[in-house]
XYZ file of C-alpha atoms in Angstrom:
340
model
C 8.458 2.450 -6.156
C 8.235 -0.631 -4.887
C 11.764 -1.089 -5.240
C 13.041 2.146 -3.953
C 10.897 1.445 -0.678
C 12.237 -1.252 0.172
C 15.943 0.336 -0.094
C 14.329 3.044 1.968
C 13.538 0.307 4.651
C 17.102 -1.491 4.112
C 18.766 2.153 4.894
C 16.446 2.886 7.850
C 17.630 -0.135 9.758
C 21.104 -0.045 8.669
C 21.388 3.507 10.506
C 19.208 2.609 13.252
C 21.901 -0.766 13.118
C 25.032 1.476 13.416
C 23.935 4.371 15.200
C 25.956 4.240 18.277
C 28.858 4.433 16.718
C 30.577 7.172 16.001
C 31.756 6.967 11.302
C 30.092 4.156 10.604
C 26.743 6.550 9.493
C 28.878 8.179 6.965
C 30.306 4.643 5.929
C 26.851 3.299 5.307
C 26.128 6.141 3.679
C 28.369 5.876 1.041
C 28.009 2.148 0.690
C 24.107 3.301 -0.212
C 25.538 5.771 -3.019
C 27.143 3.727 -4.557
C 23.887 1.883 -6.834
C 20.426 1.379 -6.160
C 17.327 4.407 -6.794
C 19.159 6.784 -3.938
C 22.555 6.524 -4.921
C 22.248 10.189 -5.366
C 20.655 11.010 -2.045
C 23.233 8.774 0.079
C 25.672 10.112 -1.789
C 24.586 13.824 -0.634
C 23.827 12.538 2.413
C 27.743 11.109 2.933
C 28.940 14.608 1.517
C 27.301 16.294 4.543
C 28.114 14.115 7.049
C 31.713 14.736 6.231
C 31.304 18.289 5.941
C 30.234 17.670 10.175
C 26.673 18.476 9.893
C 24.396 16.523 12.608
C 23.304 13.235 10.781
C 19.494 14.164 10.844
C 20.266 17.650 9.012
C 22.225 16.323 6.885
C 19.432 13.298 6.042
C 16.220 15.855 5.998
C 18.929 17.825 3.489
C 19.728 15.430 1.029
C 16.290 13.968 0.839
C 16.724 10.885 2.118
C 13.394 9.013 3.349
C 14.610 8.806 7.345
C 11.691 7.513 9.753
C 10.637 8.398 12.416
C 12.265 5.697 14.094
C 15.530 6.219 12.832
C 15.474 9.634 13.612
C 15.399 9.539 17.376
C 17.761 6.787 17.068
C 20.331 9.529 15.533
C 18.715 11.931 18.076
C 19.052 10.088 21.034
C 21.104 7.390 22.905
C 19.176 3.860 23.047
C 17.511 3.609 26.477
C 16.055 0.366 27.940
C 12.431 0.146 28.067
C 11.481 -0.624 31.379
C 10.040 -4.006 32.381
C 6.515 -5.589 34.396
C 7.035 -8.246 36.403
C 3.455 -8.831 35.944
C 3.219 -8.206 32.734
C 5.939 -9.091 29.829
C 5.352 -7.631 26.900
C 6.660 -8.930 23.415
C 8.628 -6.085 21.030
C 7.949 -6.342 17.633
C 10.853 -7.542 15.213
C 10.493 -5.187 12.612
C 9.635 -1.583 12.473
C 7.736 0.473 9.889
C 4.290 -0.729 11.587
C 5.012 -4.496 10.723
C 5.507 -6.423 14.091
C 6.444 -10.236 14.726
C 2.923 -11.665 15.286
C 1.562 -9.778 12.251
C 4.477 -11.172 10.775
C 4.238 -14.534 11.638
C 0.261 -14.471 10.547
C 1.353 -12.778 7.100
C 3.707 -15.597 6.695
C 1.502 -17.964 6.906
C -1.006 -16.833 4.688
C 2.409 -15.959 2.133
C 0.322 -18.954 -0.223
C -2.074 -16.035 -1.813
C -1.811 -14.300 -4.276
C -0.601 -11.041 -3.594
C -2.794 -7.353 -4.481
C -0.301 -6.580 -7.355
C -0.273 -9.922 -8.906
C -3.970 -10.540 -9.176
C -4.418 -6.894 -10.710
C -1.267 -7.567 -13.265
C -2.951 -11.173 -14.038
C -6.452 -9.222 -14.933
C -4.441 -7.065 -16.801
C -2.553 -10.019 -19.169
C -6.311 -11.877 -19.146
C -8.660 -8.874 -20.581
C -5.507 -7.725 -22.627
C -5.595 -11.793 -24.270
C -9.652 -11.483 -23.943
C -9.454 -8.556 -26.233
C -6.714 -9.364 -28.908
C -9.108 -12.384 -29.825
C -12.261 -10.750 -29.773
C -10.652 -7.895 -31.956
C -9.504 -10.359 -34.527
C -12.558 -12.837 -34.710
C -14.910 -9.491 -36.057
C -12.018 -8.086 -37.146
C -10.305 -10.994 -39.667
C -12.847 -14.028 -39.795
C -16.405 -12.309 -39.463
C -15.984 -10.046 -42.559
C -15.229 -12.815 -44.781
C -18.379 -14.765 -43.377
C -20.611 -11.940 -43.912
C -19.429 -10.939 -47.518
C -19.714 -15.309 -47.951
C -23.851 -14.546 -46.799
C -24.258 -12.057 -49.003
C -22.803 -13.713 -51.805
C -25.037 -16.481 -50.959
C -27.988 -14.037 -50.525
C -28.547 -14.927 -47.311
C -29.063 -12.186 -43.625
C -26.148 -12.715 -41.091
C -26.888 -13.632 -38.028
C -25.410 -11.652 -35.207
C -24.024 -8.465 -37.170
C -22.684 -6.864 -33.819
C -19.932 -9.955 -34.116
C -18.254 -7.849 -37.573
C -17.986 -4.404 -35.521
C -13.789 -3.694 -34.905
C -14.739 -1.921 -31.803
C -15.433 -5.400 -30.018
C -12.815 -5.365 -28.171
C -12.490 -2.110 -27.098
C -15.862 -1.842 -25.415
C -14.717 -5.022 -23.577
C -11.449 -3.378 -22.651
C -13.771 -0.231 -21.605
C -15.624 -2.312 -19.150
C -12.857 -3.341 -17.519
C -10.878 -0.101 -17.359
C -14.030 1.324 -15.887
C -14.274 -1.497 -13.243
C -10.443 -0.779 -12.915
C -11.222 2.465 -11.968
C -14.493 2.290 -9.763
C -12.152 0.517 -7.472
C -8.959 2.401 -7.209
C -12.252 5.537 -6.581
C -13.326 3.579 -4.343
C -9.661 2.099 -2.266
C -8.801 6.040 -2.400
C -11.943 7.984 -1.066
C -11.662 4.885 1.771
C -7.833 5.962 2.530
C -8.785 9.083 3.405
C -8.802 9.624 7.449
C -11.999 10.163 7.094
C -13.102 7.213 5.919
C -10.468 5.727 8.520
C -12.954 3.047 9.938
C -15.374 2.522 6.993
C -15.148 -1.405 6.634
C -14.378 -0.058 2.256
C -11.011 -1.036 1.718
C -8.137 1.257 2.470
C -4.254 1.050 0.845
C -2.083 -0.940 3.115
C 1.078 1.218 1.733
C -0.855 4.544 3.919
C -1.704 2.003 6.503
C 1.690 1.268 6.940
C 3.474 4.659 6.732
C 0.886 5.856 9.549
C 2.076 2.813 11.423
C 5.714 4.242 10.524
C 4.869 7.321 12.668
C 2.969 5.884 15.232
C 5.963 3.584 16.275
C 8.109 6.207 16.030
C 6.018 8.475 18.283
C 6.167 5.375 20.121
C 9.987 5.209 20.621
C 9.899 8.666 21.816
C 7.947 7.654 24.863
C 9.872 5.194 25.269
C 13.387 7.813 24.884
C 11.257 10.262 27.529
C 10.386 12.980 24.622
C 7.029 14.307 25.000
C 4.618 12.962 21.976
C 4.424 17.187 20.040
C 8.480 17.190 20.227
C 7.574 13.127 17.961
C 5.356 14.991 15.814
C 7.759 17.741 15.543
C 10.328 15.664 14.493
C 8.099 13.529 12.222
C 6.797 16.790 10.572
C 10.821 17.687 9.907
C 11.920 14.628 8.203
C 8.444 13.579 6.294
C 8.999 14.191 2.317
C 4.846 13.896 1.779
C 3.202 16.840 1.876
C -0.423 14.767 2.931
C 1.456 13.844 6.058
C 3.253 16.835 6.819
C -0.757 18.399 6.862
C -1.199 15.225 8.785
C 1.198 16.165 11.269
C 0.821 19.626 11.059
C -3.188 19.256 11.901
C -1.523 17.321 15.064
C 1.121 19.727 16.159
C -1.390 23.243 16.020
C -4.138 20.745 18.214
C -1.075 20.741 20.802
C -0.250 24.138 20.957
C -3.775 25.270 21.728
C -4.389 23.627 24.845
C -5.511 19.429 23.259
C -4.459 16.747 25.143
C -1.301 14.622 22.817
C -3.848 12.031 22.539
C -6.894 13.838 22.175
C -4.258 15.352 18.828
C -3.343 11.983 17.692
C -6.934 12.153 17.394
C -7.893 14.731 16.084
C -5.583 14.829 13.185
C -6.443 10.876 11.782
C -3.520 8.992 13.455
C -5.574 7.180 15.992
C -9.661 6.825 15.597
C -11.421 8.210 19.464
C -11.888 3.874 20.095
C -7.903 3.474 19.659
C -7.647 6.236 22.859
C -9.951 4.959 24.435
C -7.496 1.684 24.348
C -4.703 5.163 26.535
C -6.526 5.036 29.828
C -4.873 5.351 32.787
C -1.287 4.313 30.752
C 2.139 6.164 30.569
C 5.291 5.970 30.159
C 5.937 2.805 27.930
C 3.081 1.183 28.032
C 1.873 4.185 26.057
C 4.139 3.695 23.896
C 3.095 -0.131 23.834
C -0.748 1.283 23.073
C 0.656 2.987 20.383
C 2.718 0.484 18.550
C -0.515 -2.192 19.358
C -2.298 0.220 16.791
C 0.451 0.397 14.609
C -0.092 -3.247 14.225
C -3.783 -3.231 14.057
C -4.180 -0.820 11.193
C -1.584 -2.506 9.085
C -3.213 -5.877 9.621
C -6.835 -4.516 9.227
C -6.154 -2.627 6.061
C -4.892 -5.522 4.576
C -7.129 -7.995 5.370
C -10.159 -5.320 4.052
C -7.862 -5.011 0.721
C -8.090 -8.690 0.630
C -12.151 -9.658 0.987
C -13.093 -6.813 -1.944
C -10.104 -8.490 -3.995
C -11.636 -11.814 -3.182
C -15.043 -10.581 -4.096
C -13.840 -9.032 -7.323
C -11.336 -10.264 -9.109
C -13.649 -13.639 -9.551
C -16.067 -11.198 -10.751
C -14.187 -9.612 -12.685
C -12.883 -13.010 -14.359
C -16.357 -14.026 -14.341
C -17.092 -11.231 -16.167
C -14.745 -11.884 -19.142
C -15.503 -15.609 -19.199
C -19.261 -15.128 -20.158
C -17.786 -12.042 -22.424
C -16.057 -14.292 -24.420
C -18.895 -17.270 -23.932
C -21.309 -15.043 -25.692
C -19.182 -14.034 -28.362
C -17.988 -17.798 -29.230
C -21.614 -19.277 -28.895
C -22.819 -16.242 -31.354
C -19.954 -17.393 -33.596
C -20.653 -20.324 -34.096
C -24.343 -20.018 -34.718
C -23.555 -16.878 -37.117
C -21.457 -20.929 -38.518
C -24.221 -23.265 -38.498
C -26.193 -20.893 -40.571
C -24.465 -20.256 -43.071
C -24.055 -24.177 -43.224
C -27.780 -24.537 -42.699
C -28.347 -21.131 -46.124
C -26.126 -23.298 -47.808
C -27.553 -27.423 -47.057
């Protein structure tokens, strides 16, 4: 899945780069159809392009994961953004909710361990701990218990000889991981968008892609409603389509576009206040700022949560190993004392 997301991001960037050159999109689709996780989608995309279909319609039919910015670039010619002599706006270097400022901050913080690497490390440590405990309880403790029985001694720490000791530890770690997954999943729901609880950065980035696309639509001269309709047409995720349908329905019922974005959960009530006395390209700039801020805040919340959870699990596993090791040496000392 991670590779598919990276390839989709590269494909969208390549399509945006050649969107103004006739015939280049089909060549790009053919190139991506030769290998990679999107090769079948790109093959169908290229086939439909050669038949004369519009690029956006062909991509939707082929299941190509288009970003909203890419779809707008295919539908409209590139327009230069108006510039204000009093205020210079720094445009982001990349799409998908990650602007240049955020990218620079992320590079400065690149020494830290990625989230997935922390989880993999915890799983490896937990599995190793369970294997060691099972080896002690299954291979060593029965022999010691037999020796205690032969010499007429009572076995201390009888719980060490239970063969499911490692399974209990594995179950405790799995329950902790399940609790973390449920916490992050619940916090990622729109109702908890401003909570201090950690949320999924991937969801924040998907929402940022939509906000970036709407900003591009505003720059192009489209109304926000048309941008939402385009986002709904190209979306491949049912939850995202429902969110966009909610915003479109609110606009149809007479709500202001920004109020519709708030009602659907794309922006918060506090963020809606950013658009006071703004219009045109300033609105687009505010949308990009909100997208960057959402991604940054989501990542930071998850990092501080894992900064507490990761050492807690390591300390828990270390305490279990220490207790089992101490109990094992107590058994050995009892055996030596009983024989002496």
